[in-house]
Protein backbone atom coordinates (compact mmCIF):
# COMPACT_ATOMS: atom_id res chain seq x y z
CA UNK A 1 0.00 0.00 0.00
CA UNK A 2 1.43 3.35 -1.06
CA UNK A 3 0.23 6.53 0.66
CA UNK A 4 0.57 10.10 -0.62
CA UNK A 5 1.03 12.49 2.28
CA UNK A 6 3.05 13.67 5.25
CA UNK A 7 4.30 10.75 7.34
CA UNK A 8 3.31 12.58 10.54
CA UNK A 9 -0.28 12.57 9.28
CA UNK A 10 -0.32 9.09 7.74
CA UNK A 11 1.55 7.13 10.44
CA UNK A 12 -1.09 7.79 13.15
CA UNK A 13 -3.68 6.11 10.90
CA UNK A 14 -1.73 2.82 10.89
CA UNK A 15 -2.65 0.19 13.52
CA UNK A 16 -0.43 -0.29 16.55
CA UNK A 17 2.07 -3.19 16.29
CA UNK A 18 1.25 -3.76 12.62
CA UNK A 19 4.80 -3.64 11.19
CA UNK A 20 7.71 -6.07 11.56
CA UNK A 21 10.43 -4.08 9.85
CA UNK A 22 11.12 -0.42 9.06
CA UNK A 23 13.79 0.50 6.52
CA UNK A 24 14.05 4.16 5.63
CA UNK A 25 16.26 7.13 4.88
CA UNK A 26 14.80 10.47 5.97
CA UNK A 27 15.87 13.88 4.67
CA UNK A 28 19.32 14.62 6.08
CA UNK A 29 18.92 18.36 6.82
CA UNK A 30 22.05 19.03 4.76
CA UNK A 31 20.51 21.39 2.22
CA UNK A 32 19.70 18.67 -0.31
CA UNK A 33 17.38 19.87 -3.07
CA UNK A 34 14.23 17.80 -2.52
CA UNK A 35 11.17 18.78 -4.55
CA UNK A 36 8.67 19.09 -1.67
CA UNK A 37 10.72 19.31 1.51
CA UNK A 38 12.80 22.12 3.06
CA UNK A 39 16.07 20.40 3.97
CA UNK A 40 17.55 23.46 5.68
CA UNK A 41 15.73 23.61 9.04
CA UNK A 42 17.57 24.52 12.23
CA UNK A 43 19.29 21.53 13.83
CA UNK A 44 17.16 21.57 16.98
CA UNK A 45 13.95 21.83 14.99
CA UNK A 46 15.05 19.02 12.70
CA UNK A 47 15.90 16.69 15.61
CA UNK A 48 12.52 17.29 17.25
CA UNK A 49 10.81 16.51 13.93
CA UNK A 50 12.79 13.26 13.72
CA UNK A 51 11.77 12.30 17.25
CA UNK A 52 8.11 12.89 16.37
CA UNK A 53 8.03 10.42 13.49
CA UNK A 54 10.31 7.98 15.33
CA UNK A 55 7.78 7.85 18.16
CA UNK A 56 5.11 6.87 15.64
CA UNK A 57 7.41 4.19 14.21
CA UNK A 58 7.83 2.75 17.68
CA UNK A 59 4.05 2.59 18.09
CA UNK A 60 3.43 0.70 14.83
CA UNK A 61 6.44 -1.61 15.24
CA UNK A 62 5.97 -4.99 16.93
CA UNK A 63 8.07 -5.61 20.07
CA UNK A 64 10.42 -7.94 18.18
CA UNK A 65 10.63 -5.61 15.19
CA UNK A 66 13.68 -3.91 13.71
CA UNK A 67 14.16 -0.35 12.50
CA UNK A 68 17.00 0.18 10.01
CA UNK A 69 17.79 3.89 9.68
CA UNK A 70 20.06 5.00 6.82
CA UNK A 71 21.62 8.40 7.48
CA UNK A 72 24.44 10.12 5.68
CA UNK A 73 26.53 13.11 6.62
CA UNK A 74 28.51 15.78 4.86
CA UNK A 75 32.14 16.67 5.57
CA UNK A 76 31.02 19.97 7.09
CA UNK A 77 28.31 18.24 9.21
CA UNK A 78 29.87 14.93 10.30
CA UNK A 79 27.96 14.65 13.58
CA UNK A 80 24.43 14.67 12.16
CA UNK A 81 23.92 10.85 12.00
CA UNK A 82 25.14 10.50 15.58
CA UNK A 83 22.97 13.37 16.81
CA UNK A 84 19.90 11.69 15.34
CA UNK A 85 20.62 8.29 16.84
CA UNK A 86 21.46 9.85 20.23
CA UNK A 87 18.12 11.70 20.15
CA UNK A 88 16.39 8.35 19.63
CA UNK A 89 18.33 6.40 22.28
CA UNK A 90 19.07 8.81 25.15
CA UNK A 91 16.96 10.41 27.86
CA UNK A 92 14.77 9.10 30.68
CA UNK A 93 12.41 7.39 28.20
CA UNK A 94 14.42 6.52 25.07
CA UNK A 95 12.49 5.61 21.95
CA UNK A 96 14.86 2.86 20.83
CA UNK A 97 18.01 0.93 21.66
CA UNK A 98 20.89 0.95 19.18
CA UNK A 99 21.47 -2.76 18.55
CA UNK A 100 23.89 -2.72 15.58
CA UNK A 101 25.69 -0.12 13.49
CA UNK A 102 26.35 -0.99 9.85
CA UNK A 103 28.56 0.91 7.45
CA UNK A 104 27.17 1.09 3.92
CA UNK A 105 30.27 1.23 1.73
CA UNK A 106 29.52 2.88 -1.60
CA UNK A 107 33.02 2.74 -3.01
CA UNK A 108 36.21 1.04 -1.88
CA UNK A 109 39.75 0.34 -3.01
CA UNK A 110 41.40 -2.91 -1.92
CA UNK A 111 44.85 -4.28 -2.57
CA UNK A 112 45.20 -7.89 -3.66
CA UNK A 113 47.87 -10.25 -2.34
CA UNK A 114 49.67 -9.62 -5.60
CA UNK A 115 49.84 -5.91 -4.89
CA UNK A 116 47.21 -4.84 -7.42
CA UNK A 117 44.84 -2.06 -6.32
CA UNK A 118 41.23 -2.56 -7.35
CA UNK A 119 38.60 0.16 -7.01
CA UNK A 120 34.89 -0.64 -7.12
CA UNK A 121 31.68 1.28 -6.59
CA UNK A 122 30.46 4.84 -7.09
CA UNK A 123 30.70 8.02 -5.01
CA UNK A 124 30.17 11.74 -5.39
CA UNK A 125 33.61 13.40 -5.59
CA UNK A 126 34.43 16.24 -3.21
CA UNK A 127 36.52 19.12 -4.53
CA UNK A 128 38.15 20.30 -1.33
CA UNK A 129 41.51 20.97 0.27
CA UNK A 130 40.09 20.06 3.70
CA UNK A 131 38.08 16.87 3.18
CA UNK A 132 38.49 13.51 1.48
CA UNK A 133 35.80 11.87 -0.64
CA UNK A 134 32.96 10.51 1.47
CA UNK A 135 32.38 6.90 0.38
CA UNK A 136 30.10 5.55 3.09
CA UNK A 137 26.90 6.13 5.07
CA UNK A 138 25.53 4.70 8.30
CA UNK A 139 22.73 2.18 8.71
CA UNK A 140 21.66 2.11 12.36
CA UNK A 141 19.79 -0.99 13.50
CA UNK A 142 17.39 0.11 16.23
CA UNK A 143 14.99 -2.00 18.24
CA UNK A 144 12.75 -1.50 21.25
CA UNK A 145 14.86 -3.48 23.75
CA UNK A 146 18.11 -4.24 21.93
CA UNK A 147 17.53 -8.00 22.01
CA UNK A 148 15.93 -8.79 18.62
CA UNK A 149 17.47 -11.95 17.09
CA UNK A 150 18.93 -11.46 13.61
CA UNK A 151 19.57 -13.98 10.85
CA UNK A 152 23.35 -13.62 10.67
CA UNK A 153 23.79 -16.38 8.11
CA UNK A 154 20.79 -15.34 6.05
CA UNK A 155 22.60 -12.08 5.38
CA UNK A 156 26.00 -13.75 5.33
CA UNK A 157 28.66 -14.77 2.85
CA UNK A 158 30.43 -18.05 1.95
CA UNK A 159 33.72 -18.88 3.63
CA UNK A 160 36.74 -17.92 1.56
CA UNK A 161 38.80 -20.66 3.20
CA UNK A 162 36.56 -23.71 2.94
CA UNK A 163 38.64 -25.65 5.48
CA UNK A 164 37.13 -23.40 8.17
CA UNK A 165 33.74 -25.04 7.62
CA UNK A 166 34.93 -28.30 9.18
CA UNK A 167 37.49 -26.69 11.52
CA UNK A 168 35.00 -24.61 13.47
CA UNK A 169 32.17 -26.38 15.22
CA UNK A 170 29.82 -23.41 15.19
CA UNK A 171 29.47 -23.64 11.39
CA UNK A 172 27.42 -26.83 11.58
CA UNK A 173 28.90 -27.76 8.23
CA UNK A 174 27.23 -24.81 6.51
CA UNK A 175 29.26 -22.73 4.08
CA UNK A 176 27.94 -19.42 5.36
CA UNK A 177 29.33 -16.94 7.86
CA UNK A 178 28.26 -13.62 9.33
CA UNK A 179 29.07 -10.81 6.90
CA UNK A 180 29.84 -8.35 9.70
CA UNK A 181 28.89 -4.71 9.89
CA UNK A 182 30.48 -3.45 6.66
CA UNK A 183 28.20 -3.75 3.63
CA UNK A 184 29.70 -2.98 0.23
CA UNK A 185 26.60 -2.23 -1.84
CA UNK A 186 27.35 -0.03 -4.86
CA UNK A 187 24.78 1.88 -6.84
CA UNK A 188 23.72 0.38 -10.14
CA UNK A 189 25.41 2.01 -13.11
CA UNK A 190 22.95 4.31 -14.87
CA UNK A 191 23.00 6.33 -18.09
CA UNK A 192 20.79 9.24 -17.00
CA UNK A 193 20.21 10.33 -13.40
CA UNK A 194 17.22 12.47 -14.36
CA UNK A 195 15.46 9.50 -15.97
CA UNK A 196 16.68 6.52 -13.90
CA UNK A 197 17.28 8.03 -10.43
CA UNK A 198 15.35 11.34 -10.22
CA UNK A 199 15.88 11.70 -6.48
CA UNK A 200 18.79 13.47 -4.76
CA UNK A 201 19.37 10.93 -1.99
CA UNK A 202 18.16 7.42 -2.86
CA UNK A 203 19.74 4.16 -1.70
CA UNK A 204 20.24 0.94 -3.73
CA UNK A 205 17.66 -1.85 -3.77
CA UNK A 206 20.35 -4.18 -2.42
CA UNK A 207 20.59 -2.20 0.81
CA UNK A 208 16.94 -2.84 1.65
CA UNK A 209 17.22 -6.48 0.59
CA UNK A 210 20.09 -6.93 3.03
CA UNK A 211 17.98 -5.49 5.85
CA UNK A 212 15.14 -7.87 4.99
CA UNK A 213 17.54 -10.82 5.02
CA UNK A 214 19.13 -9.99 8.34
CA UNK A 215 15.75 -9.41 9.99
CA UNK A 216 15.02 -13.02 9.11
CA UNK A 217 11.25 -13.21 8.55
CA UNK A 218 11.47 -13.62 4.79
CA UNK A 219 8.19 -13.47 2.90
CA UNK A 220 6.24 -13.03 6.15
CA UNK A 221 7.79 -9.59 6.65
CA UNK A 222 5.50 -6.58 6.97
CA UNK A 223 7.74 -3.76 5.79
CA UNK A 224 7.27 0.01 6.21
CA UNK A 225 9.14 2.93 4.65
CA UNK A 226 7.76 6.31 5.83
CA UNK A 227 10.01 8.22 3.40
CA UNK A 228 9.41 6.22 0.24
CA UNK A 229 11.05 8.55 -2.28
CA UNK A 230 11.10 6.88 -5.69
CA UNK A 231 10.16 3.51 -4.22
CA UNK A 232 13.44 1.66 -3.77
CA UNK A 233 12.27 -0.14 -0.62
CA UNK A 234 9.03 -1.10 -2.37
CA UNK A 235 11.01 -2.57 -5.27
CA UNK A 236 13.10 -4.58 -2.79
CA UNK A 237 9.93 -5.85 -1.09
CA UNK A 238 8.48 -6.83 -4.45
CA UNK A 239 11.63 -8.69 -5.50
CA UNK A 240 11.79 -10.61 -2.23
CA UNK A 241 8.07 -11.38 -2.17
CA UNK A 242 7.40 -9.94 1.27
CA UNK A 243 3.91 -10.35 2.69
CA UNK A 244 3.01 -6.69 3.09
CA UNK A 245 4.56 -3.34 2.22
CA UNK A 246 3.54 0.16 3.28
CA UNK A 247 5.16 3.26 1.85
CA UNK A 248 4.53 6.95 2.55
CA UNK A 249 5.70 9.77 0.30
CA UNK A 250 5.02 13.49 0.46
CA UNK A 251 6.03 14.37 -3.11
CA UNK A 252 3.52 13.39 -5.79
CA UNK A 253 6.16 13.15 -8.53
CA UNK A 254 8.43 10.82 -6.55
CA UNK A 255 5.38 8.70 -5.73
CA UNK A 256 4.47 8.48 -9.42
CA UNK A 257 8.01 7.26 -10.19
CA UNK A 258 7.66 4.65 -7.45
CA UNK A 259 4.42 3.37 -8.97
CA UNK A 260 6.05 3.15 -12.39
CA UNK A 261 8.94 1.13 -10.95
CA UNK A 262 6.49 -1.32 -9.36
CA UNK A 263 4.35 -1.76 -12.48
CA UNK A 264 4.87 -5.03 -14.41
CA UNK A 265 6.67 -4.77 -17.76
CA UNK A 266 4.33 -3.92 -20.62
CA UNK A 267 4.75 -7.35 -22.15
CA UNK A 268 3.38 -8.85 -18.89
CA UNK A 269 0.40 -6.53 -18.58
CA UNK A 270 -2.98 -8.06 -19.48
CA UNK A 271 -4.62 -7.17 -22.75
CA UNK A 272 -1.38 -6.62 -24.62
CA UNK A 273 -1.14 -10.00 -26.30
mmCIF file of N, CA and C in Angstrom, residues 138-205:
data_model
loop_
_atom_site.group_PDB
_atom_site.id
_atom_site.type_symbol
_atom_site.label_atom_id
_atom_site.label_comp_id
_atom_site.label_asym_id
_atom_site.label_seq_id
_atom_site.Cartn_x
_atom_site.Cartn_y
_atom_site.Cartn_z
ATOM 1 N N UNK A 138 25.885 5.575 7.186
ATOM 2 C CA UNK A 138 25.527 4.700 8.298
ATOM 3 C C UNK A 138 24.170 4.047 8.074
ATOM 4 N N UNK A 139 24.029 2.835 8.583
ATOM 5 C CA UNK A 139 22.735 2.175 8.713
ATOM 6 C C UNK A 139 22.635 1.729 10.165
ATOM 7 N N UNK A 140 21.833 2.436 10.947
ATOM 8 C CA UNK A 140 21.664 2.115 12.360
ATOM 9 C C UNK A 140 20.519 1.110 12.518
ATOM 10 N N UNK A 141 20.812 0.018 13.203
ATOM 11 C CA UNK A 141 19.788 -0.986 13.500
ATOM 12 C C UNK A 141 19.261 -0.718 14.904
ATOM 13 N N UNK A 142 18.026 -0.238 14.961
ATOM 14 C CA UNK A 142 17.389 0.113 16.226
ATOM 15 C C UNK A 142 16.275 -0.871 16.544
ATOM 16 N N UNK A 143 16.091 -1.139 17.813
ATOM 17 C CA UNK A 143 14.985 -1.996 18.244
ATOM 18 C C UNK A 143 14.473 -1.485 19.582
ATOM 19 N N UNK A 144 13.363 -2.026 20.031
ATOM 20 C CA UNK A 144 12.750 -1.502 21.251
ATOM 21 C C UNK A 144 13.548 -1.842 22.511
ATOM 22 N N UNK A 145 14.146 -3.059 22.544
ATOM 23 C CA UNK A 145 14.858 -3.477 23.750
ATOM 24 C C UNK A 145 16.333 -3.824 23.496
ATOM 25 N N UNK A 146 16.733 -3.886 22.240
ATOM 26 C CA UNK A 146 18.111 -4.242 21.928
ATOM 27 C C UNK A 146 18.385 -5.727 21.925
ATOM 28 N N UNK A 147 17.327 -6.554 21.920
ATOM 29 C CA UNK A 147 17.525 -7.997 22.013
ATOM 30 C C UNK A 147 16.838 -8.769 20.886
ATOM 31 N N UNK A 148 16.614 -8.124 19.738
ATOM 32 C CA UNK A 148 15.933 -8.787 18.624
ATOM 33 C C UNK A 148 16.913 -9.739 17.916
ATOM 34 N N UNK A 149 16.586 -11.034 17.811
ATOM 35 C CA UNK A 149 17.471 -11.950 17.089
ATOM 36 C C UNK A 149 17.565 -11.565 15.616
ATOM 37 N N UNK A 150 18.743 -11.726 15.031
ATOM 38 C CA UNK A 150 18.929 -11.463 13.612
ATOM 39 C C UNK A 150 19.429 -12.726 12.924
ATOM 40 N N UNK A 151 19.161 -12.819 11.642
ATOM 41 C CA UNK A 151 19.575 -13.980 10.851
ATOM 42 C C UNK A 151 20.960 -13.697 10.271
ATOM 43 N N UNK A 152 21.980 -13.947 11.072
ATOM 44 C CA UNK A 152 23.353 -13.622 10.673
ATOM 45 C C UNK A 152 23.765 -14.358 9.394
ATOM 46 N N UNK A 153 23.409 -15.621 9.302
ATOM 47 C CA UNK A 153 23.787 -16.385 8.111
ATOM 48 C C UNK A 153 22.937 -16.025 6.907
ATOM 49 N N UNK A 154 21.660 -15.704 7.153
ATOM 50 C CA UNK A 154 20.793 -15.339 6.047
ATOM 51 C C UNK A 154 21.309 -14.141 5.292
ATOM 52 N N UNK A 155 21.999 -13.256 6.009
ATOM 53 C CA UNK A 155 22.596 -12.079 5.383
ATOM 54 C C UNK A 155 24.098 -12.238 5.246
ATOM 55 N N UNK A 156 24.574 -13.490 5.301
ATOM 56 C CA UNK A 156 26.003 -13.747 5.335
ATOM 57 C C UNK A 156 26.635 -14.014 3.979
ATOM 58 N N UNK A 157 27.864 -14.505 4.046
ATOM 59 C CA UNK A 157 28.660 -14.774 2.850
ATOM 60 C C UNK A 157 29.330 -16.132 2.986
ATOM 61 N N UNK A 158 29.706 -16.780 1.870
ATOM 62 C CA UNK A 158 30.428 -18.050 1.946
ATOM 63 C C UNK A 158 31.820 -17.857 2.547
ATOM 64 N N UNK A 159 32.356 -18.909 3.125
ATOM 65 C CA UNK A 159 33.724 -18.882 3.631
ATOM 66 C C UNK A 159 34.707 -18.825 2.475
ATOM 67 N N UNK A 160 35.696 -17.960 2.584
ATOM 68 C CA UNK A 160 36.737 -17.917 1.559
ATOM 69 C C UNK A 160 37.654 -19.132 1.685
ATOM 70 N N UNK A 161 37.994 -19.466 2.930
ATOM 71 C CA UNK A 161 38.805 -20.656 3.201
ATOM 72 C C UNK A 161 37.848 -21.769 3.606
ATOM 73 N N UNK A 162 37.568 -22.678 2.695
ATOM 74 C CA UNK A 162 36.558 -23.714 2.937
ATOM 75 C C UNK A 162 36.946 -24.669 4.060
ATOM 76 N N UNK A 163 38.228 -24.745 4.401
ATOM 77 C CA UNK A 163 38.640 -25.645 5.482
ATOM 78 C C UNK A 163 38.071 -25.191 6.827
ATOM 79 N N UNK A 164 37.699 -23.903 6.910
ATOM 80 C CA UNK A 164 37.127 -23.401 8.168
ATOM 81 C C UNK A 164 35.754 -23.995 8.459
ATOM 82 N N UNK A 165 35.079 -24.477 7.414
ATOM 83 C CA UNK A 165 33.735 -25.039 7.619
ATOM 84 C C UNK A 165 33.798 -26.244 8.548
ATOM 85 N N UNK A 166 34.778 -27.110 8.331
ATOM 86 C CA UNK A 166 34.927 -28.296 9.177
ATOM 87 C C UNK A 166 35.722 -27.988 10.441
ATOM 88 N N UNK A 167 36.605 -26.995 10.388
ATOM 89 C CA UNK A 167 37.486 -26.690 11.521
ATOM 90 C C UNK A 167 36.718 -26.109 12.696
ATOM 91 N N UNK A 168 35.718 -25.290 12.402
ATOM 92 C CA UNK A 168 34.999 -24.607 13.468
ATOM 93 C C UNK A 168 33.629 -25.250 13.689
ATOM 94 N N UNK A 169 33.402 -25.676 14.907
ATOM 95 C CA UNK A 169 32.169 -26.380 15.220
ATOM 96 C C UNK A 169 30.920 -25.547 15.053
ATOM 97 N N UNK A 170 31.032 -24.231 15.238
ATOM 98 C CA UNK A 170 29.820 -23.406 15.186
ATOM 99 C C UNK A 170 29.247 -23.296 13.780
ATOM 100 N N UNK A 171 29.986 -23.735 12.751
ATOM 101 C CA UNK A 171 29.474 -23.636 11.386
ATOM 102 C C UNK A 171 28.379 -24.651 11.111
ATOM 103 N N UNK A 172 28.387 -25.762 11.839
ATOM 104 C CA UNK A 172 27.421 -26.827 11.585
ATOM 105 C C UNK A 172 27.528 -27.402 10.182
ATOM 106 N N UNK A 173 28.693 -27.249 9.575
ATOM 107 C CA UNK A 173 28.900 -27.764 8.227
ATOM 108 C C UNK A 173 28.324 -26.898 7.130
ATOM 109 N N UNK A 174 27.862 -25.709 7.480
ATOM 110 C CA UNK A 174 27.228 -24.810 6.510
ATOM 111 C C UNK A 174 28.250 -23.795 5.996
ATOM 112 N N UNK A 175 28.330 -23.659 4.692
ATOM 113 C CA UNK A 175 29.264 -22.726 4.075
ATOM 114 C C UNK A 175 28.668 -21.319 4.051
ATOM 115 N N UNK A 176 28.522 -20.757 5.251
ATOM 116 C CA UNK A 176 27.941 -19.421 5.365
ATOM 117 C C UNK A 176 28.396 -18.819 6.683
ATOM 118 N N UNK A 177 28.898 -17.607 6.641
ATOM 119 C CA UNK A 177 29.325 -16.944 7.864
ATOM 120 C C UNK A 177 28.719 -15.542 7.941
ATOM 121 N N UNK A 178 28.741 -14.985 9.131
ATOM 122 C CA UNK A 178 28.256 -13.623 9.330
ATOM 123 C C UNK A 178 29.075 -12.657 8.477
ATOM 124 N N UNK A 179 28.400 -11.782 7.765
ATOM 125 C CA UNK A 179 29.065 -10.809 6.902
ATOM 126 C C UNK A 179 29.777 -9.724 7.703
ATOM 127 N N UNK A 180 29.294 -9.446 8.908
ATOM 128 C CA UNK A 180 29.843 -8.349 9.699
ATOM 129 C C UNK A 180 29.076 -7.064 9.462
ATOM 130 N N UNK A 181 29.631 -5.974 9.936
ATOM 131 C CA UNK A 181 28.893 -4.711 9.886
ATOM 132 C C UNK A 181 29.384 -3.758 8.805
ATOM 133 N N UNK A 182 30.125 -4.250 7.834
ATOM 134 C CA UNK A 182 30.479 -3.447 6.661
ATOM 135 C C UNK A 182 29.815 -4.056 5.434
ATOM 136 N N UNK A 183 28.972 -3.272 4.793
ATOM 137 C CA UNK A 183 28.203 -3.747 3.632
ATOM 138 C C UNK A 183 28.644 -2.964 2.394
ATOM 139 N N UNK A 184 29.357 -3.613 1.496
ATOM 140 C CA UNK A 184 29.698 -2.980 0.227
ATOM 141 C C UNK A 184 28.539 -3.205 -0.733
ATOM 142 N N UNK A 185 27.761 -2.157 -0.957
ATOM 143 C CA UNK A 185 26.596 -2.231 -1.836
ATOM 144 C C UNK A 185 26.657 -1.022 -2.764
ATOM 145 N N UNK A 186 27.219 -1.173 -3.950
ATOM 146 C CA UNK A 186 27.346 -0.033 -4.862
ATOM 147 C C UNK A 186 26.026 0.288 -5.538
ATOM 148 N N UNK A 187 25.915 1.505 -6.010
ATOM 149 C CA UNK A 187 24.778 1.876 -6.838
ATOM 150 C C UNK A 187 24.878 1.152 -8.177
ATOM 151 N N UNK A 188 23.727 0.881 -8.777
ATOM 152 C CA UNK A 188 23.721 0.385 -10.141
ATOM 153 C C UNK A 188 24.227 1.473 -11.081
ATOM 154 N N UNK A 189 24.964 1.057 -12.097
ATOM 155 C CA UNK A 189 25.406 2.011 -13.106
ATOM 156 C C UNK A 189 24.210 2.464 -13.935
ATOM 157 N N UNK A 190 24.068 3.776 -14.100
ATOM 158 C CA UNK A 190 22.948 4.312 -14.872
ATOM 159 C C UNK A 190 23.471 5.239 -15.964
ATOM 160 N N UNK A 191 22.643 5.456 -16.980
ATOM 161 C CA UNK A 191 23.005 6.326 -18.087
ATOM 162 C C UNK A 191 22.523 7.755 -17.878
ATOM 163 N N UNK A 192 21.361 7.910 -17.208
ATOM 164 C CA UNK A 192 20.788 9.236 -17.001
ATOM 165 C C UNK A 192 20.192 9.317 -15.608
ATOM 166 N N UNK A 193 20.754 10.177 -14.746
ATOM 167 C CA UNK A 193 20.215 10.326 -13.398
ATOM 168 C C UNK A 193 18.807 10.889 -13.426
ATOM 169 N N UNK A 194 18.541 11.852 -14.298
ATOM 170 C CA UNK A 194 17.219 12.468 -14.360
ATOM 171 C C UNK A 194 16.136 11.450 -14.687
ATOM 172 N N UNK A 195 16.457 10.477 -15.549
ATOM 173 C CA UNK A 195 15.462 9.497 -15.970
ATOM 174 C C UNK A 195 15.434 8.263 -15.067
ATOM 175 N N UNK A 196 16.604 7.800 -14.612
ATOM 176 C CA UNK A 196 16.680 6.524 -13.905
ATOM 177 C C UNK A 196 16.758 6.667 -12.391
ATOM 178 N N UNK A 197 17.193 7.822 -11.879
ATOM 179 C CA UNK A 197 17.278 8.028 -10.432
ATOM 180 C C UNK A 197 16.959 9.488 -10.122
ATOM 181 N N UNK A 198 15.713 9.921 -10.379
ATOM 182 C CA UNK A 198 15.350 11.336 -10.221
ATOM 183 C C UNK A 198 15.090 11.730 -8.770
ATOM 184 N N UNK A 199 16.003 11.400 -7.904
ATOM 185 C CA UNK A 199 15.883 11.702 -6.480
ATOM 186 C C UNK A 199 17.277 12.009 -5.971
ATOM 187 N N UNK A 200 17.444 13.042 -5.153
ATOM 188 C CA UNK A 200 18.791 13.466 -4.764
ATOM 189 C C UNK A 200 19.477 12.606 -3.721
ATOM 190 N N UNK A 201 18.751 11.679 -3.091
ATOM 191 C CA UNK A 201 19.368 10.926 -1.994
ATOM 192 C C UNK A 201 18.761 9.529 -1.855
ATOM 193 N N UNK A 202 18.730 8.769 -2.911
ATOM 194 C CA UNK A 202 18.159 7.418 -2.861
ATOM 195 C C UNK A 202 19.239 6.399 -2.485
ATOM 196 N N UNK A 203 18.796 5.243 -1.970
ATOM 197 C CA UNK A 203 19.742 4.160 -1.704
ATOM 198 C C UNK A 203 19.481 3.001 -2.657
ATOM 199 N N UNK A 204 20.418 2.060 -2.808
ATOM 200 C CA UNK A 204 20.239 0.935 -3.734
ATOM 201 C C UNK A 204 19.210 -0.071 -3.215
ATOM 202 N N UNK A 205 18.601 -0.787 -4.136
ATOM 203 C CA UNK A 205 17.661 -1.847 -3.767
ATOM 204 C C UNK A 205 18.352 -2.878 -2.870
#
